[in-house]
Amino acid sequence: MICNNNTQQSEFFLNEPANALRGKSAIIWTFVSLVFTILAWISIEVLIQIFTSYTKGSMTTTESIALCISLFFIAVYSIILLVYIYKFSIWIYYAVKEQNQFTSTELTPTKAVLLGCVIGPFIDAFIFKDLFHKQNAILENHGLKPAALPEWTFTATLVLSFLIMSTFITVIYLPGRIVLIILASMICALYIKIMKAIIENGRLLQIKRFDDLVNRKVEEILKQRENS
C-alpha cells in the first residue's frame, strides 16, 4: 500500500507524523523570530537615538517610555530567539534521525544540531541539501513524487550566510544595520521555503514506512492463518 501522490495519505495513518508537526512549529517560530528581529532592530535604533541625544538629567517622559518599550522588545526577542533555536534544533535532529532509517546522512543527528548552533546557516545549507537530495532519491525509487525545490535555494542560503558575516563589521553604521536586517529577512524566507519541502518529503517517507510495516504485519497474519 503506497501513496500515489504527495497529497494522498494512508487510511491507516490517522495523524500527521510527529516530525511534520515539529517542522510546522519550527516554521512558525522562524517567522515569529524574524518579526521580533525587526522589532528588536527598531528598538536598538531608538535606544541609539535616545542615548545619542541624552544629557544628564534631561530625559523626557516620552524618551523614558520609549526606552522601556525598546528594552522590553529586546528582552522578548532574546526569549523568542532561544525558543526558535530549540524548535529548529529538535526538528532538524529528528529529520536527520528519520532519514537515517532509509539511508545514511553526512552528519549524525547530534552533530547536525551542535554544528548548526555553532556555525549556523553555513552548515544548515549543507544539511538541508543532503537531506533533500536523499529524500528525493528514495521517494523517486518508490514511485512517489517529491516536493519541488530549486537547486539555487541551497546556494543562495550559503551566499547569504557569507554576506551576513561580512556585514557584521558595518553594524556601527545605520546603512550596515539596514543591509543586515534585509539579508536576515531573505535567509529566513529561504529557510522557510526549504523547510517546507523537507517536511513534506519527510511526511511522505514516514507514511510509506508506516504502510510497509502494516503490509508486513498483514502478510505475517495471513501466513499464520495459512499454516494453521
Short mmCIF file of C-alpha atoms in Angstrom, two decimals:
data_model
loop_
_atom_site.label_atom_id
_atom_site.label_comp_id
_atom_site.label_asym_id
_atom_site.label_seq_id
_atom_site.Cartn_x
_atom_site.Cartn_y
_atom_site.Cartn_z
CA MET A 1 0.00 0.00 0.00
CA ILE A 2 1.87 3.11 -1.23
CA CYS A 3 0.71 6.69 -1.64
CA ASN A 4 0.40 7.58 -5.29
CA ASN A 5 0.98 11.33 -4.93
CA ASN A 6 2.13 13.92 -2.43
CA THR A 7 -1.39 14.66 -1.19
CA GLN A 8 -2.73 11.14 -0.70
CA GLN A 9 -2.32 9.74 2.82
CA SER A 10 -2.65 6.18 4.02
CA GLU A 11 -6.03 5.46 5.54
CA PHE A 12 -4.18 3.83 8.42
CA PHE A 13 -2.10 6.94 9.17
CA LEU A 14 -4.66 8.91 11.15
CA ASN A 15 -2.34 11.66 12.43
CA GLU A 16 0.42 13.79 10.96
CA PRO A 17 3.88 12.28 11.51
CA ALA A 18 5.39 13.72 14.69
CA ASN A 19 8.29 15.44 12.96
CA ALA A 20 5.98 17.06 10.41
CA LEU A 21 4.28 18.77 13.34
CA ARG A 22 7.66 19.72 14.80
CA GLY A 23 8.65 21.16 11.44
CA LYS A 24 5.49 23.24 11.14
CA SER A 25 6.10 24.58 14.64
CA ALA A 26 9.70 25.43 13.69
CA ILE A 27 8.46 27.32 10.62
CA ILE A 28 6.04 29.35 12.75
CA TRP A 29 8.82 30.24 15.19
CA THR A 30 11.13 31.12 12.29
CA PHE A 31 8.58 33.68 11.13
CA VAL A 32 7.96 34.94 14.69
CA SER A 33 11.70 35.31 15.29
CA LEU A 34 12.01 37.31 12.05
CA VAL A 35 9.23 39.68 13.12
CA PHE A 36 10.83 40.22 16.52
CA THR A 37 14.26 40.58 14.93
CA ILE A 38 12.88 43.57 13.04
CA LEU A 39 11.22 44.92 16.19
CA ALA A 40 14.44 44.45 18.16
CA TRP A 41 16.38 46.26 15.43
CA ILE A 42 13.93 49.18 15.56
CA SER A 43 14.25 49.18 19.36
CA ILE A 44 18.04 49.32 19.09
CA GLU A 45 17.78 52.27 16.70
CA VAL A 46 15.50 54.02 19.21
CA LEU A 47 18.00 53.38 22.02
CA ILE A 48 20.83 54.74 19.90
CA GLN A 49 18.87 57.93 19.26
CA ILE A 50 17.94 58.30 22.94
CA PHE A 51 21.49 57.87 24.22
CA THR A 52 22.95 59.99 21.42
CA SER A 53 20.78 62.97 22.37
CA TYR A 54 20.80 62.28 26.11
CA THR A 55 22.34 64.72 28.55
CA LYS A 56 22.43 64.06 32.27
CA GLY A 57 19.04 64.64 33.91
CA SER A 58 17.34 65.74 30.67
CA MET A 59 15.45 62.57 29.61
CA THR A 60 11.84 63.42 28.82
CA THR A 61 8.80 61.31 29.72
CA THR A 62 8.44 60.28 26.08
CA GLU A 63 12.06 59.18 25.95
CA SER A 64 11.65 57.22 29.20
CA ILE A 65 8.63 55.39 27.80
CA ALA A 66 10.45 54.71 24.51
CA LEU A 67 13.41 53.40 26.50
CA CYS A 68 11.25 50.97 28.49
CA ILE A 69 9.39 49.74 25.40
CA SER A 70 12.63 49.25 23.48
CA LEU A 71 14.23 47.28 26.32
CA PHE A 72 11.06 45.19 26.59
CA PHE A 73 11.11 44.24 22.89
CA ILE A 74 14.82 43.37 23.07
CA ALA A 75 14.20 41.15 26.12
CA VAL A 76 11.25 39.41 24.42
CA TYR A 77 13.32 38.94 21.28
CA SER A 78 16.04 37.19 23.30
CA ILE A 79 13.48 34.73 24.69
CA ILE A 80 11.89 34.13 21.28
CA LEU A 81 15.31 33.53 19.74
CA LEU A 82 16.03 30.81 22.32
CA VAL A 83 12.63 29.19 21.66
CA TYR A 84 13.28 29.29 17.90
CA ILE A 85 16.71 27.67 18.32
CA TYR A 86 15.14 24.90 20.40
CA LYS A 87 12.25 24.32 17.97
CA PHE A 88 14.52 24.30 14.93
CA SER A 89 17.12 22.06 16.60
CA ILE A 90 14.59 19.44 17.72
CA TRP A 91 13.10 19.35 14.22
CA ILE A 92 16.44 19.00 12.41
CA TYR A 93 17.54 16.34 14.92
CA TYR A 94 14.56 14.11 14.14
CA ALA A 95 14.65 14.94 10.42
CA VAL A 96 18.19 13.57 10.21
CA LYS A 97 17.35 10.66 12.53
CA GLU A 98 14.32 9.64 10.46
CA GLN A 99 16.28 9.92 7.23
CA ASN A 100 18.83 7.50 8.67
CA GLN A 101 16.04 4.90 8.79
CA PHE A 102 16.27 4.82 4.99
CA THR A 103 19.85 5.84 4.17
CA SER A 104 22.82 7.37 5.94
CA THR A 105 23.32 11.15 6.08
CA GLU A 106 26.54 13.16 6.12
CA LEU A 107 26.09 14.03 9.81
CA THR A 108 24.59 12.28 12.81
CA PRO A 109 21.52 13.98 14.36
CA THR A 110 23.56 15.25 17.33
CA LYS A 111 26.37 16.61 15.15
CA ALA A 112 23.84 18.31 12.87
CA VAL A 113 22.29 20.13 15.84
CA LEU A 114 25.58 21.08 17.51
CA LEU A 115 27.23 22.32 14.32
CA GLY A 116 24.04 24.16 13.37
CA CYS A 117 24.05 26.01 16.70
CA VAL A 118 27.75 26.90 16.41
CA ILE A 119 28.15 27.63 12.69
CA GLY A 120 24.54 28.44 11.83
CA PRO A 121 23.40 28.85 8.21
CA PHE A 122 26.79 27.75 6.84
CA ILE A 123 26.26 24.16 7.97
CA ASP A 124 22.45 24.31 7.72
CA ALA A 125 22.73 24.83 3.96
CA PHE A 126 24.71 21.58 3.60
CA ILE A 127 22.39 19.67 5.96
CA PHE A 128 19.34 20.88 4.02
CA LYS A 129 20.87 19.91 0.68
CA ASP A 130 21.94 16.47 1.90
CA LEU A 131 18.54 15.74 3.43
CA PHE A 132 16.54 16.97 0.45
CA HIS A 133 18.50 15.09 -2.20
CA LYS A 134 18.47 11.81 -0.28
CA GLN A 135 14.75 12.15 0.43
CA ASN A 136 14.10 12.77 -3.26
CA ALA A 137 16.15 9.74 -4.32
CA ILE A 138 14.20 7.40 -2.02
CA LEU A 139 10.81 8.81 -2.96
CA GLU A 140 11.53 8.58 -6.69
CA ASN A 141 12.77 4.99 -6.30
CA HIS A 142 9.40 4.08 -4.82
CA GLY A 143 7.36 5.95 -7.41
CA LEU A 144 6.44 8.83 -5.12
CA LYS A 145 6.55 12.45 -6.20
CA PRO A 146 8.89 14.53 -4.00
CA ALA A 147 8.37 18.18 -3.15
CA ALA A 148 9.77 20.58 -5.73
CA LEU A 149 12.61 22.87 -4.69
CA PRO A 150 15.00 24.83 -6.95
CA GLU A 151 18.67 23.94 -6.52
CA TRP A 152 19.60 27.62 -6.24
CA THR A 153 17.93 27.87 -2.82
CA PHE A 154 20.83 25.98 -1.19
CA THR A 155 23.45 28.10 -2.93
CA ALA A 156 21.57 31.28 -2.05
CA THR A 157 21.43 30.24 1.61
CA LEU A 158 25.19 29.75 1.66
CA VAL A 159 25.90 33.03 -0.15
CA LEU A 160 23.60 34.98 2.17
CA SER A 161 25.37 33.41 5.16
CA PHE A 162 28.71 34.78 3.94
CA LEU A 163 27.17 38.18 3.24
CA ILE A 164 25.65 38.35 6.73
CA MET A 165 29.01 37.55 8.32
CA SER A 166 30.78 40.13 6.18
CA THR A 167 28.28 42.89 7.05
CA PHE A 168 28.77 42.48 10.81
CA ILE A 169 31.75 44.83 10.60
CA THR A 170 29.44 47.58 9.29
CA VAL A 171 26.81 47.41 12.06
CA ILE A 172 28.22 50.54 13.68
CA TYR A 173 26.67 52.44 10.77
CA LEU A 174 22.93 52.69 10.04
CA PRO A 175 23.19 51.56 6.37
CA GLY A 176 25.10 48.48 7.53
CA ARG A 177 22.37 47.62 10.02
CA ILE A 178 19.69 48.06 7.37
CA VAL A 179 21.55 45.75 4.97
CA LEU A 180 21.97 43.20 7.76
CA ILE A 181 18.25 43.13 8.58
CA ILE A 182 17.39 42.77 4.86
CA LEU A 183 19.79 39.84 4.50
CA ALA A 184 18.39 38.24 7.66
CA SER A 185 14.87 38.54 6.23
CA MET A 186 15.95 36.94 2.97
CA ILE A 187 17.67 34.00 4.65
CA CYS A 188 14.63 33.41 6.88
CA ALA A 189 12.44 33.28 3.77
CA LEU A 190 14.80 30.71 2.23
CA TYR A 191 14.80 28.65 5.42
CA ILE A 192 11.01 28.51 5.40
CA LYS A 193 10.91 27.54 1.70
CA ILE A 194 13.47 24.75 2.16
CA MET A 195 11.96 23.51 5.42
CA LYS A 196 8.52 23.16 3.83
CA ALA A 197 9.94 20.91 1.11
CA ILE A 198 11.94 18.76 3.55
CA ILE A 199 8.95 18.46 5.90
CA GLU A 200 6.67 17.31 3.06
CA ASN A 201 9.23 14.77 1.84
CA GLY A 202 9.73 13.52 5.39
CA ARG A 203 5.97 13.18 5.81
CA LEU A 204 5.71 11.04 2.68
CA LEU A 205 8.63 8.86 3.77
CA GLN A 206 7.14 8.24 7.21
CA ILE A 207 3.75 7.38 5.69
CA LYS A 208 5.49 4.94 3.33
CA ARG A 209 7.40 3.40 6.23
CA PHE A 210 4.15 3.05 8.19
CA ASP A 211 2.43 1.42 5.21
CA ASP A 212 5.33 -1.02 4.78
CA LEU A 213 5.10 -2.01 8.45
CA VAL A 214 1.33 -2.54 8.13
CA ASN A 215 1.77 -4.60 4.95
CA ARG A 216 4.41 -6.80 6.58
CA LYS A 217 2.16 -7.31 9.60
CA VAL A 218 -0.77 -8.25 7.36
CA GLU A 219 1.42 -10.70 5.43
CA GLU A 220 2.57 -12.30 8.70
CA ILE A 221 -1.03 -12.71 9.86
CA LEU A 222 -2.06 -14.23 6.51
CA LYS A 223 0.85 -16.69 6.61
CA GLN A 224 -0.05 -17.69 10.16
CA ARG A 225 -3.64 -18.36 9.07
CA GLU A 226 -2.48 -20.39 6.08
CA ASN A 227 -0.22 -22.52 8.29
CA SER A 228 -2.86 -23.05 10.98
#
